[in-house]
C-alpha cells in the first residue's frame, strides 16, 4: 500500500503532477463553501487554488458538508489535499488542489460552521447544495415553509440545519460583532440563482426576525452565477488509476472535462478574488448565459439520463453513441434554442456539447444525472417549454423529453431490470405503478404532481394531448423506437 497523499508527501510526487506553489500555513480562510461535493472540488476550489498560487492568500476555503462525512473522512487525513484530474479522451493532466483548509461535517458540529461563517476574515459564502438544498417549491419558486428543516430552524435558531438557518444565524452574529456582511454566491443550476437565494432567504428571515430581514435586504449581496463543467462521480477505477499515477494513495480525487465556463455577476461589495485571471467571466447580467447552459446542457442531460434509465444505457457516452439519441437531442436543441437571448450563440454552444457528450473517458453515469430529477425537470425542461407553448411554437421534442422522464420513473427499465431512483421528493409523492396502468392514466397522475407541473400545464389541453401521445408511444414501442417515430414525423 503506497503512502497517502498529504503535505509531507508532496515532494515525492512525479514532476508531471502540478502541486501548490504557496505555503499553506500562510493561508487565511476567506470563503465558506456549503456543499462540498465533487463539482465544487473540480470547479470553484480549482479557481480559488489559482488565486492562492498567484499570491492572493486570503481566499482559503472552509468546506462544509451538510449531510455526509464521506468527503471529510477521505480528504482530512490528506491535509485536505486531493487530485484534480482533467480527461479529454486522449490524455489526462493531474494537479493537487490545496485551497480547502478545513472540512466541516455539519450534522456532527453545526456550531463549528457557524463560528467559521462568523469569522471576520470570511467575506463570501459559496453554495453548491443542488436544487433540493434550497427547500423550495420550484414550480412556484416559494419557500417550503412547512419543511421539517425550516420548522426546526425557526424553533431552534441557535441550532440550524438548513442553509437559511445558518446564513441567518451567522448574519445576526456578524451584525452584532460589527463584521462586514457576507456576500452569498449561489453556484447551483437554478434560474437567476442569486435572485432565488435572496428571495428564499428573505422569506425565511421574515418568518424568523422581521428586523433582521430588513437588514439582509439592505446589506446582503447575492450575485447570480452560471457554472459549466461536466464532473462525473469518482469511481473506484478512478481512485486506483490516479493513485497509481501519483505513486501515492488519494482516497477521493475528482475527474473533470477540460472545458469550463464560470460567469458571475460582478456584485461583491466587500471584495473578491481576482478570478478573472483564471478565465472566469464577470458580467453585468448572467441570465443569457445561465439560460443557455441550463436549457441546452442541463436540459438535454436530463433527457439523456431519462433515456439511459429506460434503456439501460449507463453513461452519456453510451447514449450518445446511438444515432437516434443524437438526432433527438439535435431536435431538442433546435426547439430550446428559440428561447435563448440574442446575446448568446446556442448553435455554437450545441456544437461544443456534441464533442463533450462524446467524451468516453468521463464515464458520466445517466443514473447520477437522473438523481433528484423531479427538482430539475421544472427548471431545465418545463421552463423553456412554457415559453414555447405561450408562443404556439414547436415544442414536440421537449414534450417527448417530459414523457421520457415520466417513463424513467417506473420501477423497471425496458430490460425488466430494477431502476434506481435517487429522488427523495419523488419518493415522498404517491407515485403510480406505471406498468400496471393505462398510459393516459399514468400521465394524468403525474400531472397532479404539483411540485413539478404546477397548475398551468395540466390545464393546457394541447400540451396534455401531446404528452399523452408521446408517453403512449414510449410504452407501446420502447424509448428508442418512439424517438425514431418522432424523428420521422
Tab-separated table of N, CA and C in Angstrom, residues 200-300:
chain	number	residue	atom	x	y	z
A	200	UNK	N	-35.652	33.508	-1.258
A	200	UNK	CA	-35.967	32.472	-0.267
A	200	UNK	C	-35.410	32.847	1.108
A	201	UNK	N	-34.192	33.422	1.130
A	201	UNK	CA	-33.607	33.837	2.401
A	201	UNK	C	-34.478	34.896	3.078
A	202	UNK	N	-34.973	35.840	2.294
A	202	UNK	CA	-35.827	36.878	2.869
A	202	UNK	C	-37.160	36.301	3.350
A	203	UNK	N	-37.706	35.330	2.609
A	203	UNK	CA	-38.935	34.674	3.077
A	203	UNK	C	-38.696	34.020	4.435
A	204	UNK	N	-37.564	33.317	4.550
A	204	UNK	CA	-37.240	32.652	5.813
A	204	UNK	C	-37.011	33.691	6.920
A	205	UNK	N	-36.240	34.731	6.598
A	205	UNK	CA	-35.907	35.739	7.609
A	205	UNK	C	-37.149	36.448	8.121
A	206	UNK	N	-38.107	36.697	7.250
A	206	UNK	CA	-39.327	37.384	7.695
A	206	UNK	C	-40.167	36.509	8.622
A	207	UNK	N	-40.026	35.194	8.482
A	207	UNK	CA	-40.700	34.293	9.419
A	207	UNK	C	-40.005	34.281	10.775
A	208	UNK	N	-38.692	34.569	10.759
A	208	UNK	CA	-37.896	34.448	11.990
A	208	UNK	C	-37.669	35.771	12.703
A	209	UNK	N	-37.373	36.835	11.933
A	209	UNK	CA	-36.935	38.089	12.547
A	209	UNK	C	-37.099	39.198	11.511
A	210	UNK	N	-38.212	39.900	11.554
A	210	UNK	CA	-38.531	40.901	10.538
A	210	UNK	C	-37.475	42.000	10.479
A	211	UNK	N	-36.949	42.389	11.623
A	211	UNK	CA	-35.937	43.456	11.651
A	211	UNK	C	-34.646	42.994	10.992
A	212	UNK	N	-34.251	41.753	11.255
A	212	UNK	CA	-33.054	41.212	10.613
A	212	UNK	C	-33.288	41.028	9.114
A	213	UNK	N	-34.494	40.686	8.740
A	213	UNK	CA	-34.822	40.568	7.322
A	213	UNK	C	-34.597	41.901	6.607
A	214	UNK	N	-34.959	42.988	7.241
A	214	UNK	CA	-34.735	44.313	6.642
A	214	UNK	C	-33.243	44.582	6.488
A	215	UNK	N	-32.458	44.180	7.488
A	215	UNK	CA	-31.002	44.348	7.390
A	215	UNK	C	-30.450	43.551	6.217
A	216	UNK	N	-30.902	42.319	6.073
A	216	UNK	CA	-30.435	41.466	4.971
A	216	UNK	C	-30.797	42.090	3.630
A	217	UNK	N	-32.017	42.607	3.532
A	217	UNK	CA	-32.458	43.193	2.274
A	217	UNK	C	-31.586	44.382	1.882
A	218	UNK	N	-31.108	45.120	2.852
A	218	UNK	CA	-30.315	46.321	2.584
A	218	UNK	C	-28.817	46.048	2.449
A	219	UNK	N	-28.348	44.914	2.978
A	219	UNK	CA	-26.897	44.751	3.126
A	219	UNK	C	-26.287	43.474	2.547
A	220	UNK	N	-27.079	42.453	2.281
A	220	UNK	CA	-26.517	41.184	1.810
A	220	UNK	C	-26.597	41.115	0.290
A	221	UNK	N	-25.450	40.950	-0.367
A	221	UNK	CA	-25.404	40.809	-1.825
A	221	UNK	C	-25.488	39.328	-2.192
A	222	UNK	N	-26.272	39.037	-3.237
A	222	UNK	CA	-26.423	37.661	-3.732
A	222	UNK	C	-26.230	37.669	-5.242
A	223	UNK	N	-24.998	37.790	-5.721
A	223	UNK	CA	-24.784	37.814	-7.169
A	223	UNK	C	-25.189	36.490	-7.822
A	224	UNK	N	-25.667	36.589	-9.036
A	224	UNK	CA	-26.005	35.399	-9.810
A	224	UNK	C	-24.741	34.835	-10.457
A	225	UNK	N	-24.792	33.553	-10.786
A	225	UNK	CA	-23.658	32.927	-11.465
A	225	UNK	C	-24.152	31.826	-12.387
A	226	UNK	N	-23.295	31.446	-13.315
A	226	UNK	CA	-23.523	30.286	-14.167
A	226	UNK	C	-22.259	29.452	-14.151
A	227	UNK	N	-22.398	28.170	-13.820
A	227	UNK	CA	-21.250	27.268	-13.789
A	227	UNK	C	-21.439	26.192	-14.838
A	228	UNK	N	-20.371	25.800	-15.489
A	228	UNK	CA	-20.474	24.783	-16.538
A	228	UNK	C	-19.184	23.973	-16.592
A	229	UNK	N	-19.270	22.769	-16.135
A	229	UNK	CA	-18.197	21.786	-16.295
A	229	UNK	C	-18.793	20.425	-15.973
A	230	UNK	N	-18.520	19.430	-16.770
A	230	UNK	CA	-19.029	18.088	-16.513
A	230	UNK	C	-18.080	17.382	-15.547
A	231	UNK	N	-18.637	16.961	-14.411
A	231	UNK	CA	-17.858	16.314	-13.354
A	231	UNK	C	-18.585	15.033	-12.944
A	232	UNK	N	-18.196	13.887	-13.474
A	232	UNK	CA	-18.849	12.640	-13.069
A	232	UNK	C	-18.445	12.236	-11.658
A	233	UNK	N	-19.231	11.358	-11.072
A	233	UNK	CA	-18.877	10.834	-9.751
A	233	UNK	C	-17.588	10.032	-9.842
A	234	UNK	N	-16.736	10.187	-8.840
A	234	UNK	CA	-15.472	9.456	-8.793
A	234	UNK	C	-15.744	7.969	-8.564
A	235	UNK	N	-15.079	7.124	-9.355
A	235	UNK	CA	-15.252	5.682	-9.236
A	235	UNK	C	-14.022	5.051	-8.580
A	236	UNK	N	-14.157	3.802	-8.167
A	236	UNK	CA	-13.001	3.079	-7.631
A	236	UNK	C	-11.896	2.973	-8.681
A	237	UNK	N	-12.303	2.812	-9.937
A	237	UNK	CA	-11.298	2.745	-11.013
A	237	UNK	C	-10.528	4.058	-11.106
A	238	UNK	N	-11.227	5.183	-10.928
A	238	UNK	CA	-10.541	6.483	-10.920
A	238	UNK	C	-9.529	6.551	-9.779
A	239	UNK	N	-9.946	6.112	-8.602
A	239	UNK	CA	-9.052	6.158	-7.440
A	239	UNK	C	-7.793	5.327	-7.697
A	240	UNK	N	-7.980	4.129	-8.211
A	240	UNK	CA	-6.831	3.250	-8.444
A	240	UNK	C	-5.895	3.831	-9.500
A	241	UNK	N	-6.481	4.307	-10.616
A	241	UNK	CA	-5.645	4.819	-11.703
A	241	UNK	C	-4.890	6.074	-11.286
A	242	UNK	N	-5.558	6.986	-10.601
A	242	UNK	CA	-4.913	8.238	-10.205
A	242	UNK	C	-3.879	7.974	-9.114
A	243	UNK	N	-4.197	7.102	-8.176
A	243	UNK	CA	-3.225	6.773	-7.136
A	243	UNK	C	-1.984	6.132	-7.747
A	244	UNK	N	-2.181	5.281	-8.752
A	244	UNK	CA	-1.031	4.653	-9.415
A	244	UNK	C	-0.176	5.700	-10.114
A	245	UNK	N	-0.808	6.684	-10.743
A	245	UNK	CA	-0.054	7.734	-11.427
A	245	UNK	C	0.701	8.616	-10.442
A	246	UNK	N	0.121	8.827	-9.265
A	246	UNK	CA	0.781	9.637	-8.238
A	246	UNK	C	1.904	8.884	-7.546
A	247	UNK	N	1.739	7.580	-7.435
A	247	UNK	CA	2.629	6.809	-6.568
A	247	UNK	C	2.258	6.988	-5.112
A	248	UNK	N	1.079	7.573	-4.862
A	248	UNK	CA	0.555	7.811	-3.517
A	248	UNK	C	-0.944	7.508	-3.534
A	249	UNK	N	-1.473	7.169	-2.394
A	249	UNK	CA	-2.892	6.859	-2.308
A	249	UNK	C	-3.695	8.138	-2.097
A	250	UNK	N	-4.636	8.398	-3.009
A	250	UNK	CA	-5.579	9.518	-2.881
A	250	UNK	C	-6.963	8.908	-2.730
A	251	UNK	N	-7.573	9.117	-1.573
A	251	UNK	CA	-8.853	8.471	-1.281
A	251	UNK	C	-10.012	9.083	-2.054
A	252	UNK	N	-9.884	10.339	-2.488
A	252	UNK	CA	-11.021	10.957	-3.167
A	252	UNK	C	-10.588	12.014	-4.178
A	253	UNK	N	-9.983	11.585	-5.292
A	253	UNK	CA	-9.694	12.524	-6.373
A	253	UNK	C	-10.993	12.918	-7.082
A	254	UNK	N	-10.918	13.936	-7.926
A	254	UNK	CA	-12.052	14.298	-8.774
A	254	UNK	C	-11.590	14.305	-10.227
A	255	UNK	N	-12.511	13.943	-11.107
A	255	UNK	CA	-12.242	13.870	-12.542
A	255	UNK	C	-13.180	14.844	-13.248
A	256	UNK	N	-12.663	15.569	-14.233
A	256	UNK	CA	-13.497	16.527	-14.953
A	256	UNK	C	-13.024	16.644	-16.392
A	257	UNK	N	-13.880	17.206	-17.221
A	257	UNK	CA	-13.504	17.542	-18.584
A	257	UNK	C	-12.682	18.830	-18.579
A	258	UNK	N	-11.863	19.065	-19.609
A	258	UNK	CA	-11.096	20.316	-19.665
A	258	UNK	C	-11.973	21.555	-19.822
A	259	UNK	N	-13.099	21.430	-20.510
A	259	UNK	CA	-13.955	22.599	-20.747
A	259	UNK	C	-14.508	23.139	-19.431
A	260	UNK	N	-14.571	24.448	-19.333
A	260	UNK	CA	-15.280	25.066	-18.218
A	260	UNK	C	-15.809	26.422	-18.661
A	261	UNK	N	-16.832	26.859	-17.955
A	261	UNK	CA	-17.280	28.243	-18.061
A	261	UNK	C	-17.843	28.632	-16.711
A	262	UNK	N	-17.439	29.791	-16.231
A	262	UNK	CA	-17.868	30.301	-14.930
A	262	UNK	C	-18.153	31.785	-15.142
A	263	UNK	N	-19.428	32.148	-15.130
A	263	UNK	CA	-19.861	33.518	-15.379
A	263	UNK	C	-20.522	34.031	-14.103
A	264	UNK	N	-20.083	35.206	-13.621
A	264	UNK	CA	-20.550	35.721	-12.338
A	264	UNK	C	-20.947	37.186	-12.483
A	265	UNK	N	-22.074	37.536	-11.887
A	265	UNK	CA	-22.471	38.939	-11.779
A	265	UNK	C	-21.488	39.654	-10.859
A	266	UNK	N	-20.922	40.733	-11.317
A	266	UNK	CA	-19.848	41.394	-10.564
A	266	UNK	C	-20.433	42.314	-9.494
A	267	UNK	N	-20.890	41.682	-8.402
A	267	UNK	CA	-21.507	42.448	-7.311
A	267	UNK	C	-21.001	41.887	-5.982
A	268	UNK	N	-19.827	42.360	-5.580
A	268	UNK	CA	-19.171	41.914	-4.347
A	268	UNK	C	-18.771	43.159	-3.567
A	269	UNK	N	-19.668	43.691	-2.745
A	269	UNK	CA	-19.427	44.990	-2.093
A	269	UNK	C	-18.189	45.031	-1.219
A	270	UNK	N	-17.756	43.887	-0.711
A	270	UNK	CA	-16.663	43.893	0.261
A	270	UNK	C	-15.428	43.152	-0.232
A	271	UNK	N	-15.306	43.018	-1.543
A	271	UNK	CA	-14.107	42.446	-2.121
A	271	UNK	C	-14.308	41.021	-2.608
A	272	UNK	N	-13.460	40.645	-3.553
A	272	UNK	CA	-13.495	39.305	-4.121
A	272	UNK	C	-12.118	38.956	-4.662
A	273	UNK	N	-11.858	37.663	-4.877
A	273	UNK	CA	-10.590	37.277	-5.505
A	273	UNK	C	-10.600	37.618	-6.990
A	274	UNK	N	-9.417	37.677	-7.569
A	274	UNK	CA	-9.271	38.043	-8.989
A	274	UNK	C	-9.452	36.808	-9.867
A	275	UNK	N	-10.647	36.246	-9.839
A	275	UNK	CA	-10.918	35.014	-10.580
A	275	UNK	C	-10.854	35.223	-12.087
A	276	UNK	N	-11.013	36.439	-12.533
A	276	UNK	CA	-10.937	36.695	-13.968
A	276	UNK	C	-9.576	36.315	-14.552
A	277	UNK	N	-8.546	36.288	-13.709
A	277	UNK	CA	-7.208	35.898	-14.182
A	277	UNK	C	-7.139	34.408	-14.512
A	278	UNK	N	-8.154	33.663	-14.107
A	278	UNK	CA	-8.234	32.233	-14.433
A	278	UNK	C	-9.307	31.942	-15.473
A	279	UNK	N	-9.830	32.971	-16.097
A	279	UNK	CA	-10.813	32.766	-17.148
A	279	UNK	C	-12.256	32.886	-16.715
A	280	UNK	N	-12.504	33.232	-15.459
A	280	UNK	CA	-13.874	33.475	-15.006
A	280	UNK	C	-14.355	34.787	-15.613
A	281	UNK	N	-15.612	34.807	-16.070
A	281	UNK	CA	-16.175	35.983	-16.714
A	281	UNK	C	-17.053	36.740	-15.712
A	282	UNK	N	-16.730	37.988	-15.470
A	282	UNK	CA	-17.565	38.850	-14.633
A	282	UNK	C	-18.382	39.751	-15.548
A	283	UNK	N	-19.704	39.732	-15.365
A	283	UNK	CA	-20.610	40.439	-16.273
A	283	UNK	C	-21.657	41.192	-15.464
A	284	UNK	N	-22.407	42.034	-16.158
A	284	UNK	CA	-23.500	42.762	-15.509
A	284	UNK	C	-24.767	41.924	-15.421
A	285	UNK	N	-24.962	41.014	-16.393
A	285	UNK	CA	-26.192	40.215	-16.447
A	285	UNK	C	-25.846	38.783	-16.823
A	286	UNK	N	-26.082	37.868	-15.899
A	286	UNK	CA	-25.746	36.456	-16.107
A	286	UNK	C	-26.840	35.709	-16.869
A	287	UNK	N	-28.057	36.236	-16.851
A	287	UNK	CA	-29.213	35.461	-17.311
A	287	UNK	C	-29.061	34.842	-18.701
A	288	UNK	N	-28.573	35.543	-19.727
A	288	UNK	CA	-28.473	34.887	-21.031
A	288	UNK	C	-27.569	33.655	-21.018
A	289	UNK	N	-26.459	33.719	-20.299
A	289	UNK	CA	-25.537	32.581	-20.215
A	289	UNK	C	-26.165	31.440	-19.421
A	290	UNK	N	-26.842	31.818	-18.349
A	290	UNK	CA	-27.462	30.831	-17.475
A	290	UNK	C	-28.562	30.074	-18.199
A	291	UNK	N	-29.417	30.799	-18.939
A	291	UNK	CA	-30.484	30.136	-19.682
A	291	UNK	C	-29.907	29.187	-20.718
A	292	UNK	N	-28.875	29.610	-21.417
A	292	UNK	CA	-28.278	28.759	-22.434
A	292	UNK	C	-27.753	27.466	-21.816
A	293	UNK	N	-27.020	27.588	-20.727
A	293	UNK	CA	-26.443	26.401	-20.111
A	293	UNK	C	-27.517	25.514	-19.495
A	294	UNK	N	-28.442	26.112	-18.736
A	294	UNK	CA	-29.463	25.340	-18.039
A	294	UNK	C	-30.362	24.615	-19.032
A	295	UNK	N	-30.711	25.276	-20.113
A	295	UNK	CA	-31.650	24.698	-21.060
A	295	UNK	C	-30.987	23.803	-22.095
A	296	UNK	N	-29.804	24.189	-22.559
A	296	UNK	CA	-29.135	23.404	-23.599
A	296	UNK	C	-28.366	22.217	-23.015
A	297	UNK	N	-27.517	22.486	-22.022
A	297	UNK	CA	-26.722	21.406	-21.438
A	297	UNK	C	-27.538	20.606	-20.423
A	298	UNK	N	-28.022	21.273	-19.386
A	298	UNK	CA	-28.690	20.542	-18.308
A	298	UNK	C	-29.990	19.902	-18.773
A	299	UNK	N	-30.752	20.601	-19.613
A	299	UNK	CA	-31.995	20.029	-20.107
A	299	UNK	C	-31.757	18.795	-20.949
A	300	UNK	N	-30.804	18.866	-21.872
A	300	UNK	CA	-30.521	17.685	-22.700
A	300	UNK	C	-29.891	16.572	-21.871
